[in-house]
PDB file of C-alpha atoms in Angstrom:
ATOM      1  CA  UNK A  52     119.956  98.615  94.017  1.00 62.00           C
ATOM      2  CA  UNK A  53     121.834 101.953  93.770  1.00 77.00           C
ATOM      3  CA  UNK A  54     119.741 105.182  93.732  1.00 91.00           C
ATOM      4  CA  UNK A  55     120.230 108.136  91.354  1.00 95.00           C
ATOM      5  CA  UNK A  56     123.312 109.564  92.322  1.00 96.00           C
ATOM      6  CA  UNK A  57     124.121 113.118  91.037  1.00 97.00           C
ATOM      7  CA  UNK A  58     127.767 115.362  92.050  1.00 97.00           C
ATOM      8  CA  UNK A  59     128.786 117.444  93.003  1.00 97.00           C
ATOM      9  CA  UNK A  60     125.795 118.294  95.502  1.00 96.00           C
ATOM     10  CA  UNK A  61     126.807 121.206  96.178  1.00 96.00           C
ATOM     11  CA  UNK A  62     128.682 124.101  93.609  1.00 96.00           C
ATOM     12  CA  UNK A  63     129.350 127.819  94.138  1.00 97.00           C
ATOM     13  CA  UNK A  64     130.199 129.675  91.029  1.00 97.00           C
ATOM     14  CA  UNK A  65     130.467 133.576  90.290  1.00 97.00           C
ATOM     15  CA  UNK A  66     128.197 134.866  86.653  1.00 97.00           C
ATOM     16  CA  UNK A  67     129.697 134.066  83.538  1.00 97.00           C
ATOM     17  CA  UNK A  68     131.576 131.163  84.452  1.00 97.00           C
ATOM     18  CA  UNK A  69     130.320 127.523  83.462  1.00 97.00           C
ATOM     19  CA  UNK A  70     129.129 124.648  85.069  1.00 97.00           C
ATOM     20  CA  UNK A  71     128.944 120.764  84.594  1.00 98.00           C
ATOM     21  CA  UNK A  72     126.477 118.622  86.382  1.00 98.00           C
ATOM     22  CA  UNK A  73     126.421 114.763  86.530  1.00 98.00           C
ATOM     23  CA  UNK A  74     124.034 112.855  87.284  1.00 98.00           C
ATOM     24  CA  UNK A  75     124.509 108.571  86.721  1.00 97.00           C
ATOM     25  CA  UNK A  76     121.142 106.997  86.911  1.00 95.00           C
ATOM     26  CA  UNK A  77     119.745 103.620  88.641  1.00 93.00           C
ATOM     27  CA  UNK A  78     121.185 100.385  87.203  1.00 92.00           C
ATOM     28  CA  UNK A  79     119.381  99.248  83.661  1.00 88.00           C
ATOM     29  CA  UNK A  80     117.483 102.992  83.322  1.00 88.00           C
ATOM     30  CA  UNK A  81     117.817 104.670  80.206  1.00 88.00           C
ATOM     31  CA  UNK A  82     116.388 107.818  80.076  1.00 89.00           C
ATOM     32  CA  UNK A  83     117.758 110.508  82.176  1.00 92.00           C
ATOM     33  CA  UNK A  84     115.589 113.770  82.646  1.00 92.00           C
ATOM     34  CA  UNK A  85     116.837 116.896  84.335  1.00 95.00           C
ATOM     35  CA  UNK A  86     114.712 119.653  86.439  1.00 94.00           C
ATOM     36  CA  UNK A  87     115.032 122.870  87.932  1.00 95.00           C
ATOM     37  CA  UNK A  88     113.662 123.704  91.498  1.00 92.00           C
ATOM     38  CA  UNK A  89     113.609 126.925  92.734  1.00 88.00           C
ATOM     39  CA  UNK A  90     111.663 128.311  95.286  1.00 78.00           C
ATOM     40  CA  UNK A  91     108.176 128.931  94.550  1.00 71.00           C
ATOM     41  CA  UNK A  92     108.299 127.559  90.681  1.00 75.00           C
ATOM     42  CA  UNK A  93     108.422 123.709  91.350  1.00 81.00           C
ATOM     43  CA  UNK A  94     110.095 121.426  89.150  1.00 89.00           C
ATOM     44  CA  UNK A  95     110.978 123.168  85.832  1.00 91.00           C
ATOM     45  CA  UNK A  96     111.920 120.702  82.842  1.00 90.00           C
ATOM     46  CA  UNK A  97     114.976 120.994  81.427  1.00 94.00           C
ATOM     47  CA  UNK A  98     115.543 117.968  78.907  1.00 90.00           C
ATOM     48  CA  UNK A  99     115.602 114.227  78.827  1.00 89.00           C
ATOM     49  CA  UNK A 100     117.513 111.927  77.147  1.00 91.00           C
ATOM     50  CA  UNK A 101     117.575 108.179  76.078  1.00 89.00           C
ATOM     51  CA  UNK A 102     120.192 106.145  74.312  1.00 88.00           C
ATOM     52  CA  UNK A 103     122.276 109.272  74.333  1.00 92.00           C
ATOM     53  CA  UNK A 104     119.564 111.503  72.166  1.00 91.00           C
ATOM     54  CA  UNK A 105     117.578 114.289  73.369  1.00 90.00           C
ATOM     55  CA  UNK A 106     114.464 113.848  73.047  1.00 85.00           C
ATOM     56  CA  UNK A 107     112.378 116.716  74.665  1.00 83.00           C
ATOM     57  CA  UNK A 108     113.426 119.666  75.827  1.00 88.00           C
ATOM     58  CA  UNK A 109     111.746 122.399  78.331  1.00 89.00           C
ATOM     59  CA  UNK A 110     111.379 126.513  78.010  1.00 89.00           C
ATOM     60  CA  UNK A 111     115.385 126.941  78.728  1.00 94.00           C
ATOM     61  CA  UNK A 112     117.787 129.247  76.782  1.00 95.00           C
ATOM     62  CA  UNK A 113     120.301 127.791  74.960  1.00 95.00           C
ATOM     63  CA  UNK A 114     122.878 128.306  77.959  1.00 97.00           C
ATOM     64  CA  UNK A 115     121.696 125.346  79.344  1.00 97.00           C
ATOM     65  CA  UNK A 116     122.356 121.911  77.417  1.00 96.00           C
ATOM     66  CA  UNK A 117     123.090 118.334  78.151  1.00 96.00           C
ATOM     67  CA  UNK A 118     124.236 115.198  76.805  1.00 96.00           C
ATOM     68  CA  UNK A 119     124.608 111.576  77.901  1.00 97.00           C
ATOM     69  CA  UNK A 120     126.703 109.109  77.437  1.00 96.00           C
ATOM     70  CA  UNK A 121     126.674 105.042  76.544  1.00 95.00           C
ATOM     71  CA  UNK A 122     126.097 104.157  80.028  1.00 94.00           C
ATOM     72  CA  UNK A 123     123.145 106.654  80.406  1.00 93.00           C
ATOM     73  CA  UNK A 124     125.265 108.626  82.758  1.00 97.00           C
ATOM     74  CA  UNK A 125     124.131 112.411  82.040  1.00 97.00           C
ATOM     75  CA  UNK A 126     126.010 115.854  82.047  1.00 98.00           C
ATOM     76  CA  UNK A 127     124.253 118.858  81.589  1.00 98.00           C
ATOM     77  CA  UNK A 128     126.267 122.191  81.160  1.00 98.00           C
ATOM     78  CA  UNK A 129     125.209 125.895  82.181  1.00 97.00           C
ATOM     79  CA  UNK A 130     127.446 128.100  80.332  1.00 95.00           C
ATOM     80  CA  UNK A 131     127.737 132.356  81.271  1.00 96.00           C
ATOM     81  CA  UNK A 132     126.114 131.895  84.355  1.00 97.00           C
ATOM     82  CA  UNK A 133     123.780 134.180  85.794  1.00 96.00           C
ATOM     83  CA  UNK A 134     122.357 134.946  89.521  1.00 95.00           C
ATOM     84  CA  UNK A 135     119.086 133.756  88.687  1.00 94.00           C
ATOM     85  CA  UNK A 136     120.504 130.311  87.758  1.00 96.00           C
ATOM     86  CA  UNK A 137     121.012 129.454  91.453  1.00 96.00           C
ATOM     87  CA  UNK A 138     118.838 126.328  91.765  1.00 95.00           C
ATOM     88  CA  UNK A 139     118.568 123.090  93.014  1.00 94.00           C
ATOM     89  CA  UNK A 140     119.108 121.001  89.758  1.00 97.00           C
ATOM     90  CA  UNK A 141     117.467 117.887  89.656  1.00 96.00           C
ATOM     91  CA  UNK A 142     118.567 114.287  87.741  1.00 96.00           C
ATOM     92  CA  UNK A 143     115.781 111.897  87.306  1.00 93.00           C
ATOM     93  CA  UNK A 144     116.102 108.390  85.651  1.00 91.00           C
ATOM     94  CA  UNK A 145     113.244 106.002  84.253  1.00 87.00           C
ATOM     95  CA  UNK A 146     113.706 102.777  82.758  1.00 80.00           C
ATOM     96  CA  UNK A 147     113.328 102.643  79.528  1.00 64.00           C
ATOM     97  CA  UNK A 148     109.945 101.283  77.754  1.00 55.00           C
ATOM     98  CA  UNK A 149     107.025 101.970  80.348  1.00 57.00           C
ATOM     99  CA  UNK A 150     103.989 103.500  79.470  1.00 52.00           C
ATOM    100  CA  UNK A 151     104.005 105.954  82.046  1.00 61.00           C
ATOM    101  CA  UNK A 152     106.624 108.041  83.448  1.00 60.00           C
ATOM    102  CA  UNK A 153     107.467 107.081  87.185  1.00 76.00           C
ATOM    103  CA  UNK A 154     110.793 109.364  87.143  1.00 85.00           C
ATOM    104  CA  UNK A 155     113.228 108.336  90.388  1.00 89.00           C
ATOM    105  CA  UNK A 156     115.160 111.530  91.467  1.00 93.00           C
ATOM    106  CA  UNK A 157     118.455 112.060  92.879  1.00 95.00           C
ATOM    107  CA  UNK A 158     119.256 114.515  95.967  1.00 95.00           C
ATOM    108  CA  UNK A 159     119.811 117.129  93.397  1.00 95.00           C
ATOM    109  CA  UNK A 160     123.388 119.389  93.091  1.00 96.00           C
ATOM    110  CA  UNK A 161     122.727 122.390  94.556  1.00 95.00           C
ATOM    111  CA  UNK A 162     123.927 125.336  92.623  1.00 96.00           C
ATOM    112  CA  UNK A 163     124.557 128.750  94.082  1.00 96.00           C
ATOM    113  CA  UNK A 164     125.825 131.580  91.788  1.00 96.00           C
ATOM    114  CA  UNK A 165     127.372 135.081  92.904  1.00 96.00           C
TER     115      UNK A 165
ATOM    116  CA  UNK B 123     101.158 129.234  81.688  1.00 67.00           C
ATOM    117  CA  UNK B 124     101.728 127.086  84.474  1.00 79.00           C
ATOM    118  CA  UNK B 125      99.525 123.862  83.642  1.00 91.00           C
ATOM    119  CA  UNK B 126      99.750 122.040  86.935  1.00 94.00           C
ATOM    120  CA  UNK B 127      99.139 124.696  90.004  1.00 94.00           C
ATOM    121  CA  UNK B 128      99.164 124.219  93.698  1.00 95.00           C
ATOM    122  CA  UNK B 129      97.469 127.143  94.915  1.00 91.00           C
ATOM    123  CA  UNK B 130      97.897 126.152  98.721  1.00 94.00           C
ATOM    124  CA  UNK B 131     101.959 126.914  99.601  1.00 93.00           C
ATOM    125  CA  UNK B 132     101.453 125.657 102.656  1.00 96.00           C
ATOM    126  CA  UNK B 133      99.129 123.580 105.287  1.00 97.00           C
ATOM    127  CA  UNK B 134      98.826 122.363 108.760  1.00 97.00           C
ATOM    128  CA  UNK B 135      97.353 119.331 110.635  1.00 97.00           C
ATOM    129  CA  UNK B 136      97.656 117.682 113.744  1.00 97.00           C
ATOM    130  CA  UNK B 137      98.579 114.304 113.788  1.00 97.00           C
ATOM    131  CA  UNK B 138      96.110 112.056 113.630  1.00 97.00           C
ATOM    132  CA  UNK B 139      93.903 113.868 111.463  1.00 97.00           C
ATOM    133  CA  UNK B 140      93.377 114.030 107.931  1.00 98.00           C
ATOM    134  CA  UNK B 141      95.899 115.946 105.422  1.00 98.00           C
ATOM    135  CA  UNK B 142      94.092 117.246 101.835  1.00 98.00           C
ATOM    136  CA  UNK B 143      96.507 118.621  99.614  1.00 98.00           C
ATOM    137  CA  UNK B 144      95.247 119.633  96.104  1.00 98.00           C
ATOM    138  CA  UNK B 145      95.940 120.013  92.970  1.00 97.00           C
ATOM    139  CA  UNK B 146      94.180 121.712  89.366  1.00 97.00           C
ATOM    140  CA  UNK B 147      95.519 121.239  86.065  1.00 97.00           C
ATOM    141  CA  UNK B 148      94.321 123.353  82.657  1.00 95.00           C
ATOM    142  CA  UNK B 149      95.437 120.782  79.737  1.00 92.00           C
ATOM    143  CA  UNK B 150      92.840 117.848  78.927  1.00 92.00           C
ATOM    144  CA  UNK B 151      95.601 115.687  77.172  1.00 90.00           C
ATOM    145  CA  UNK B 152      97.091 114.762  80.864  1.00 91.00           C
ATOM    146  CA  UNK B 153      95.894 111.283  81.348  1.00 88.00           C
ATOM    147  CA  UNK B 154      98.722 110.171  84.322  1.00 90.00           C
ATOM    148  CA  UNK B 155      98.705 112.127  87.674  1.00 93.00           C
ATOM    149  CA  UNK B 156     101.391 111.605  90.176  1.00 93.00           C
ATOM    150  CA  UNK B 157     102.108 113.136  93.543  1.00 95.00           C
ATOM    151  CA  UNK B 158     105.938 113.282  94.583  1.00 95.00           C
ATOM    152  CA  UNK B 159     107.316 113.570  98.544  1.00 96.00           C
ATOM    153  CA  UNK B 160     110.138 115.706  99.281  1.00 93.00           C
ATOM    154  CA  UNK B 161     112.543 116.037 102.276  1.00 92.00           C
ATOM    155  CA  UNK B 162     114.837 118.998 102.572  1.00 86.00           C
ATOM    156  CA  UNK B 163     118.328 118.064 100.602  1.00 80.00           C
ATOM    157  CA  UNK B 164     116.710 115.014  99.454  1.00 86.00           C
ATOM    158  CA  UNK B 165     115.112 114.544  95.814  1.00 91.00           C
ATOM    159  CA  UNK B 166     111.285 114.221  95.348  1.00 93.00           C
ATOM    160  CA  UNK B 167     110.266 109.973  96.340  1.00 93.00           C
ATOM    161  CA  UNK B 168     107.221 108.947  94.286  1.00 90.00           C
ATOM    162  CA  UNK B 169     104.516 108.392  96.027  1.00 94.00           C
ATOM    163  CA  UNK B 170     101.058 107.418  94.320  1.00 94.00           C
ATOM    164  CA  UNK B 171      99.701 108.091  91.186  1.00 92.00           C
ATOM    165  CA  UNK B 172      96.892 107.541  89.409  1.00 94.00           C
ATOM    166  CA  UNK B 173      95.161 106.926  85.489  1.00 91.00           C
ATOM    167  CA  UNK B 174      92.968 109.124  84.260  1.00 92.00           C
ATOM    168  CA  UNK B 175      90.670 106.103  83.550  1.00 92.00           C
ATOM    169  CA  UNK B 176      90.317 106.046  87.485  1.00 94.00           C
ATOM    170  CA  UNK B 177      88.752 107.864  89.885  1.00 95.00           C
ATOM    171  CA  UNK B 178      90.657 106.972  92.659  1.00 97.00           C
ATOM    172  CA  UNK B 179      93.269 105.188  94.118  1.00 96.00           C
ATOM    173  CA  UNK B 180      94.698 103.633  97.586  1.00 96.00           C
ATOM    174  CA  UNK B 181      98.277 102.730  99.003  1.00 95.00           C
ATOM    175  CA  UNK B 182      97.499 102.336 102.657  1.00 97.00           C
ATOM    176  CA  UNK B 183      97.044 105.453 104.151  1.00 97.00           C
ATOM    177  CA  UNK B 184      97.527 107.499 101.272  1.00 97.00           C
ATOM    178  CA  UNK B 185      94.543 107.875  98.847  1.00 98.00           C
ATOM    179  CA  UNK B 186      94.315 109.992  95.622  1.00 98.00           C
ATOM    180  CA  UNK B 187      91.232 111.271  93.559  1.00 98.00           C
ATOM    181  CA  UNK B 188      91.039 112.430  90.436  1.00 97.00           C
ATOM    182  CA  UNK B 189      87.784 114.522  89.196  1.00 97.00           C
ATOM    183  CA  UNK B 190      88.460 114.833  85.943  1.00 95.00           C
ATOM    184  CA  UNK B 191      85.355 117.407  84.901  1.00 95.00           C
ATOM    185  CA  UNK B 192      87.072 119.328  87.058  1.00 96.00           C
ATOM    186  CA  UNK B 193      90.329 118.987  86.521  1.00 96.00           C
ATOM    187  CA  UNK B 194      91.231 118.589  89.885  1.00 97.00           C
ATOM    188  CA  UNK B 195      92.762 116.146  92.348  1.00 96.00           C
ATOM    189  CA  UNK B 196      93.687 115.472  95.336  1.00 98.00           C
ATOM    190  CA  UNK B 197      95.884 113.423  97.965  1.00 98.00           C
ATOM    191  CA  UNK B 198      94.512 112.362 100.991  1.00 98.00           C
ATOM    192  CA  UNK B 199      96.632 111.298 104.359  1.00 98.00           C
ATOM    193  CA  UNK B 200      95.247 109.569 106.964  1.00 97.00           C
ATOM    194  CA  UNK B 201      96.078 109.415 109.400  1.00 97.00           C
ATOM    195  CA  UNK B 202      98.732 112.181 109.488  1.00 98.00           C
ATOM    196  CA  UNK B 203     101.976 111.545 111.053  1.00 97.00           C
ATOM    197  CA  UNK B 204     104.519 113.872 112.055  1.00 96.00           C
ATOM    198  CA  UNK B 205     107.038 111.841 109.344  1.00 95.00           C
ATOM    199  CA  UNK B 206     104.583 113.041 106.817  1.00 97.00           C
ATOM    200  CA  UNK B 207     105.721 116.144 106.973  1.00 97.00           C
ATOM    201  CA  UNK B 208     107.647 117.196 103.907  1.00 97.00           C
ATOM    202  CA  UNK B 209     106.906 119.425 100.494  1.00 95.00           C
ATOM    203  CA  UNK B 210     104.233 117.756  97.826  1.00 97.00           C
ATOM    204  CA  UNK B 211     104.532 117.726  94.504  1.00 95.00           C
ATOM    205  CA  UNK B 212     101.888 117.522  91.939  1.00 95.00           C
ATOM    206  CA  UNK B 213     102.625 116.457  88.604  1.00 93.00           C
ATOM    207  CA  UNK B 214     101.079 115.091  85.040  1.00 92.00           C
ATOM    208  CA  UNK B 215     102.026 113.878  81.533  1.00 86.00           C
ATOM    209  CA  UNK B 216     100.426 113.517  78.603  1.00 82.00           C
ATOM    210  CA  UNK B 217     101.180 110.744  75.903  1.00 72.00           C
ATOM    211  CA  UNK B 218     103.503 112.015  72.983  1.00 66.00           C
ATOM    212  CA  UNK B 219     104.168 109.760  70.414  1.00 58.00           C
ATOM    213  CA  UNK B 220     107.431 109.310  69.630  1.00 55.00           C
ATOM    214  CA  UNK B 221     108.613 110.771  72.833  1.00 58.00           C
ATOM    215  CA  UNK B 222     108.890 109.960  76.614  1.00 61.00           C
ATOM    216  CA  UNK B 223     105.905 111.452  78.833  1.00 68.00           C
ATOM    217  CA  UNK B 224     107.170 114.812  80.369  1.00 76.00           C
ATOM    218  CA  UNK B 225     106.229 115.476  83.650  1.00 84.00           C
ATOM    219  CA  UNK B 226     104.739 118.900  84.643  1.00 89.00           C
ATOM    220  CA  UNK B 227     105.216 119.678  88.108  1.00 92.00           C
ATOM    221  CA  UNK B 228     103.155 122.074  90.340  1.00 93.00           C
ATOM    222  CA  UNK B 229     104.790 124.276  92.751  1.00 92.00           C
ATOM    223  CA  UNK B 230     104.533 122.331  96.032  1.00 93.00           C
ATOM    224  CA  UNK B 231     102.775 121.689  98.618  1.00 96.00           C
ATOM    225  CA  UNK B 232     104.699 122.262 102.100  1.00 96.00           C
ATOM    226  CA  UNK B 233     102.402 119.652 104.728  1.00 97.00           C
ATOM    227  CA  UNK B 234     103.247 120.173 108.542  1.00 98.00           C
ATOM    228  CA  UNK B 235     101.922 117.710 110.958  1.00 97.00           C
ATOM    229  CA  UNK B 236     102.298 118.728 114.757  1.00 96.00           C
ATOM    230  CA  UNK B 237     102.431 116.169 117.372  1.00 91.00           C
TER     231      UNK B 237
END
């Protein structure tokens, strides 16, 4: 079975552009939850989504946003970049109706932003 | 606030011997504990994880405890290999009706194991 798989993995932009992340999730998942790693800070939640509806979202500014589509492939969008938005961004699917939330990652699309 | 903290960047072991990474965690609602493996350009691989109606639990040689007076727990390796080595993430979630479980993460654990 195919892993998460998440493009492009890596992504060099300059501030205030914009930037689109995918991220298509193992085979018969349905949510799709994105994170934000950067050095020292962990795993920062972004949102997650299921049957193409957010349904939680983390601390983020509204720069940051997301949607999915009918076959739970994910976007999310970083618009007027800024430096500190260089991260590793992280795509993590789940399937859809267990009680607990074992979350299956992707290598991550690593963003760098000068 | 963070909820979930790692207060131990880093840590070192020969091989052979046992690894102890820990973890503390302020909110009482967390009832599912996890702990998440990470290679460089890789994403985190689940590892183990553990109900907060347990104590403890074992998958071979990795074995987690949960104390939850004391909200604190911990991941125990043994024996440590040099393959273990890799960043260790912490992480809980909380039931939310309505709602998928969030995970919060801690900030990570980097384990080196010298041969």
């Amino acid at each position: 079975k195919a892993g998460v798989t998440q493009t492009p993995r890596y992504l060099i932009k300059t501030r205030g552009q914009q930037v689109t992340l995918s991220c298509s999730p193992i085979s018969g998942h349905r949510s799709v939850s994105w994170y934000q790693q950067t050095p020292g800070q962990g795993l920062q939640f972004l949102f997650e989504y299921f049957s193409e509806t957010q349904r939680n979202k983390g601390n983020f500014p509204g720069r940051f946003s997301g949607r999915q589509f009918s076959n739970s492939r994910s976007e999310m969008n970083v618009s007027t970049l800024e430096l500190g938005d260089s991260a590793l961004y992280l795509c993590a699917s789940s399937l859809p109706w267990t009680s607990y939330n074992e979350q299956f990652f992707g290598p991550g699309t690593r963003l760098t932003v000068l | 606030d963070q909820q979930v903290k790692q207060n131990s960047p880093s840590l070192s072991v020969q091989e052979g011997r046992i690894s102890i990474l820990n973890c503390d965690y302020t909110n009482s609602m967390f009832d599912y504990f996890l702990w998440y493996k990470k290679y460089p350009a890789e994403g985190p691989t689940f590892l183990i994880s553990i109900s907060s109606i347990k104590d403890k639990n074992e998958d071979g040689r990795f074995t987690v405890f949960l104390n939850k007076s004391a909200k604190h727990l911990s991941l125990h390796i043994v024996p440590s290999q040099p393959g273990d080595s890799a960043v260790y993430f912490c992480a809980a979630s909380a039931e939310s009706s309505g709602s998928a479980r969030q995970l919060t993460f801690g900030s990570g654990t980097q384990l080196t194991v010298l041969p």
